[in-house]
Amino acid sequence: MDPTLDAIVIGTWPNMHKPLVLAALQAGKHVLCEARMALNWGEALEMLDESRRRPPQVAQIVPSPLTLRYDAAIQETIKSGVLGQLTYITVRGVAGWPEANGAPMTFRQDAELSGDNILFLGIMYEALARWVGHASSVVAMGQTVVKWRTDPATSALRSVEVPDHLDVLARMACGAQAHLLLSAVAGGSDRPALEFWLHGSQGALHLDLAAGALTLSRPDVEGGAPQPVPLAHPGAWRVEEEFVGAIRGKERVRLTDFPTAARYMEFTTAVARSLRSGHSVGMPLV
């Protein structure tokens, strides 16, 4: 590897993340890797272990960017106690009518390239975990509606193993129950749905990413009508800035360090195991 390089940026599909990250770390380089972290939790652990053997080297995964603007406001609202005890969480990532069988296969529909990663599952769960922590168990059900797609490399039809519709029920460590609905085949809405509902015993917080709105509903305020939540400290994209700052010793990696990314990969693999087995899967995994 070129000795004049200090840092490596990896922007491939997930199937190449582990070998490239390991090679870069073993060559003494700092590493910024595209999300999702790896094909599965096992690969993520190998990457995490290698990074821990080389603490002077910066190791960062590109974070889920969807909620950066709202993260601080959501965290502050939860911390304030205005929601009461969190009881139920809904996460929805829904877009589009089913494509015709034979439509082009992308890396997201190719299990060899994406592994356990399904639809928007990882990118939505990563954001949720920033606010409320991680899940302790999951049970999942999915289906593949578009069963055959055309491989762009060979023009041959291939069967699709990755679900294009997924429901996940999760027990969160904070005590809440969560329902994550991800679908690329549930058409009919006037716009794509990318949203989070955090229901508590005293209030409900709603983030509608498609509308760009964060609102709070409380039974004792305006009859429960949603009220806008001010964004006192809106976040922004600064991934490359943070990476360089960490290399220079000016800051630490927050979004996203390897331990955090390995946790969302654990969730992703737990969902995949539940899909295969039809049973609930607890965490930590073994």
PDB file of N, CA and C in Angstrom, residues 66-102:
ATOM      1  N   LEU A  66     -29.956  10.761   7.767  1.00  0.00           N
ATOM      2  CA  LEU A  66     -31.344  11.194   7.602  1.00  0.00           C
ATOM      3  C   LEU A  66     -31.814  12.140   8.697  1.00  0.00           C
ATOM      4  N   THR A  67     -31.358  11.912   9.926  1.00  0.00           N
ATOM      5  CA  THR A  67     -31.908  12.655  11.063  1.00  0.00           C
ATOM      6  C   THR A  67     -30.918  13.617  11.701  1.00  0.00           C
ATOM      7  N   LEU A  68     -29.791  13.857  11.066  1.00  0.00           N
ATOM      8  CA  LEU A  68     -28.754  14.685  11.690  1.00  0.00           C
ATOM      9  C   LEU A  68     -29.294  16.037  12.151  1.00  0.00           C
ATOM     10  N   ARG A  69     -30.154  16.633  11.348  1.00  0.00           N
ATOM     11  CA  ARG A  69     -30.706  17.953  11.674  1.00  0.00           C
ATOM     12  C   ARG A  69     -31.542  17.914  12.961  1.00  0.00           C
ATOM     13  N   TYR A  70     -32.144  16.769  13.243  1.00  0.00           N
ATOM     14  CA  TYR A  70     -33.126  16.674  14.324  1.00  0.00           C
ATOM     15  C   TYR A  70     -32.618  15.940  15.566  1.00  0.00           C
ATOM     16  N   ASP A  71     -31.476  15.279  15.474  1.00  0.00           N
ATOM     17  CA  ASP A  71     -31.026  14.403  16.557  1.00  0.00           C
ATOM     18  C   ASP A  71     -30.970  15.112  17.907  1.00  0.00           C
ATOM     19  N   ALA A  72     -30.357  16.278  17.953  1.00  0.00           N
ATOM     20  CA  ALA A  72     -30.190  16.975  19.233  1.00  0.00           C
ATOM     21  C   ALA A  72     -31.538  17.334  19.842  1.00  0.00           C
ATOM     22  N   ALA A  73     -32.466  17.819  19.022  1.00  0.00           N
ATOM     23  CA  ALA A  73     -33.787  18.204  19.534  1.00  0.00           C
ATOM     24  C   ALA A  73     -34.539  16.995  20.072  1.00  0.00           C
ATOM     25  N   ILE A  74     -34.434  15.863  19.383  1.00  0.00           N
ATOM     26  CA  ILE A  74     -35.110  14.650  19.851  1.00  0.00           C
ATOM     27  C   ILE A  74     -34.491  14.168  21.155  1.00  0.00           C
ATOM     28  N   GLN A  75     -33.168  14.146  21.216  1.00  0.00           N
ATOM     29  CA  GLN A  75     -32.496  13.712  22.445  1.00  0.00           C
ATOM     30  C   GLN A  75     -32.844  14.624  23.616  1.00  0.00           C
ATOM     31  N   GLU A  76     -32.897  15.937  23.368  1.00  0.00           N
ATOM     32  CA  GLU A  76     -33.226  16.885  24.430  1.00  0.00           C
ATOM     33  C   GLU A  76     -34.671  16.725  24.885  1.00  0.00           C
ATOM     34  N   THR A  77     -35.579  16.461  23.946  1.00  0.00           N
ATOM     35  CA  THR A  77     -36.989  16.277  24.300  1.00  0.00           C
ATOM     36  C   THR A  77     -37.173  15.044  25.174  1.00  0.00           C
ATOM     37  N   ILE A  78     -36.526  13.948  24.798  1.00  0.00           N
ATOM     38  CA  ILE A  78     -36.622  12.724  25.605  1.00  0.00           C
ATOM     39  C   ILE A  78     -36.023  12.952  26.990  1.00  0.00           C
ATOM     40  N   LYS A  79     -34.852  13.583  27.034  1.00  0.00           N
ATOM     41  CA  LYS A  79     -34.165  13.816  28.309  1.00  0.00           C
ATOM     42  C   LYS A  79     -34.980  14.711  29.236  1.00  0.00           C
ATOM     43  N   SER A  80     -35.753  15.628  28.669  1.00  0.00           N
ATOM     44  CA  SER A  80     -36.550  16.552  29.482  1.00  0.00           C
ATOM     45  C   SER A  80     -37.653  15.849  30.260  1.00  0.00           C
ATOM     46  N   GLY A  81     -38.038  14.649  29.825  1.00  0.00           N
ATOM     47  CA  GLY A  81     -39.091  13.909  30.497  1.00  0.00           C
ATOM     48  C   GLY A  81     -40.487  14.247  30.048  1.00  0.00           C
ATOM     49  N   VAL A  82     -40.620  15.122  29.061  1.00  0.00           N
ATOM     50  CA  VAL A  82     -41.942  15.569  28.638  1.00  0.00           C
ATOM     51  C   VAL A  82     -42.767  14.434  28.035  1.00  0.00           C
ATOM     52  N   LEU A  83     -42.109  13.406  27.506  1.00  0.00           N
ATOM     53  CA  LEU A  83     -42.844  12.272  26.936  1.00  0.00           C
ATOM     54  C   LEU A  83     -43.283  11.281  28.005  1.00  0.00           C
ATOM     55  N   GLY A  84     -42.734  11.382  29.204  1.00  0.00           N
ATOM     56  CA  GLY A  84     -42.983  10.369  30.214  1.00  0.00           C
ATOM     57  C   GLY A  84     -42.201   9.103  29.896  1.00  0.00           C
ATOM     58  N   GLN A  85     -42.746   7.966  30.277  1.00  0.00           N
ATOM     59  CA  GLN A  85     -42.114   6.685  29.990  1.00  0.00           C
ATOM     60  C   GLN A  85     -42.374   6.289  28.543  1.00  0.00           C
ATOM     61  N   LEU A  86     -41.322   6.029  27.781  1.00  0.00           N
ATOM     62  CA  LEU A  86     -41.512   5.568  26.408  1.00  0.00           C
ATOM     63  C   LEU A  86     -42.199   4.211  26.414  1.00  0.00           C
ATOM     64  N   THR A  87     -43.257   4.097  25.599  1.00  0.00           N
ATOM     65  CA  THR A  87     -44.035   2.860  25.574  1.00  0.00           C
ATOM     66  C   THR A  87     -44.033   2.174  24.217  1.00  0.00           C
ATOM     67  N   TYR A  88     -44.121   2.961  23.139  1.00  0.00           N
ATOM     68  CA  TYR A  88     -44.269   2.357  21.815  1.00  0.00           C
ATOM     69  C   TYR A  88     -43.592   3.237  20.777  1.00  0.00           C
ATOM     70  N   ILE A  89     -42.881   2.597  19.862  1.00  0.00           N
ATOM     71  CA  ILE A  89     -42.135   3.303  18.814  1.00  0.00           C
ATOM     72  C   ILE A  89     -42.530   2.725  17.465  1.00  0.00           C
ATOM     73  N   THR A  90     -42.786   3.613  16.516  1.00  0.00           N
ATOM     74  CA  THR A  90     -43.058   3.188  15.144  1.00  0.00           C
ATOM     75  C   THR A  90     -42.026   3.811  14.220  1.00  0.00           C
ATOM     76  N   VAL A  91     -41.450   2.994  13.364  1.00  0.00           N
ATOM     77  CA  VAL A  91     -40.506   3.455  12.342  1.00  0.00           C
ATOM     78  C   VAL A  91     -41.036   2.980  10.998  1.00  0.00           C
ATOM     79  N   ARG A  92     -41.195   3.904  10.053  1.00  0.00           N
ATOM     80  CA  ARG A  92     -41.717   3.541   8.737  1.00  0.00           C
ATOM     81  C   ARG A  92     -40.808   4.077   7.640  1.00  0.00           C
ATOM     82  N   GLY A  93     -40.417   3.182   6.748  1.00  0.00           N
ATOM     83  CA  GLY A  93     -39.691   3.557   5.541  1.00  0.00           C
ATOM     84  C   GLY A  93     -40.372   2.885   4.367  1.00  0.00           C
ATOM     85  N   VAL A  94     -41.321   3.578   3.758  1.00  0.00           N
ATOM     86  CA  VAL A  94     -42.199   2.976   2.751  1.00  0.00           C
ATOM     87  C   VAL A  94     -42.173   3.819   1.488  1.00  0.00           C
ATOM     88  N   ALA A  95     -41.963   3.174   0.356  1.00  0.00           N
ATOM     89  CA  ALA A  95     -41.944   3.904  -0.911  1.00  0.00           C
ATOM     90  C   ALA A  95     -42.221   2.968  -2.074  1.00  0.00           C
ATOM     91  N   GLY A  96     -43.119   3.384  -2.955  1.00  0.00           N
ATOM     92  CA  GLY A  96     -43.197   2.765  -4.265  1.00  0.00           C
ATOM     93  C   GLY A  96     -44.107   1.572  -4.433  1.00  0.00           C
ATOM     94  N   TRP A  97     -44.587   1.423  -5.656  1.00  0.00           N
ATOM     95  CA  TRP A  97     -45.283   0.226  -6.088  1.00  0.00           C
ATOM     96  C   TRP A  97     -44.257  -0.837  -6.475  1.00  0.00           C
ATOM     97  N   PRO A  98     -44.644  -2.104  -6.465  1.00  0.00           N
ATOM     98  CA  PRO A  98     -43.697  -3.143  -6.898  1.00  0.00           C
ATOM     99  C   PRO A  98     -43.264  -2.946  -8.346  1.00  0.00           C
ATOM    100  N   GLU A  99     -41.983  -3.120  -8.598  1.00  0.00           N
ATOM    101  CA  GLU A  99     -41.501  -3.134  -9.974  1.00  0.00           C
ATOM    102  C   GLU A  99     -41.892  -4.455 -10.629  1.00  0.00           C
ATOM    103  N   ALA A 100     -41.828  -4.490 -11.942  1.00  0.00           N
ATOM    104  CA  ALA A 100     -42.152  -5.724 -12.658  1.00  0.00           C
ATOM    105  C   ALA A 100     -41.042  -6.746 -12.457  1.00  0.00           C
ATOM    106  N   ASN A 101     -41.406  -8.029 -12.452  1.00  0.00           N
ATOM    107  CA  ASN A 101     -40.388  -9.068 -12.459  1.00  0.00           C
ATOM    108  C   ASN A 101     -39.490  -8.879 -13.673  1.00  0.00           C
ATOM    109  N   GLY A 102     -38.201  -9.012 -13.471  1.00  0.00           N
ATOM    110  CA  GLY A 102     -37.241  -8.769 -14.540  1.00  0.00           C
ATOM    111  C   GLY A 102     -36.630  -7.388 -14.500  1.00  0.00           C
TER     112      GLY A 102
END
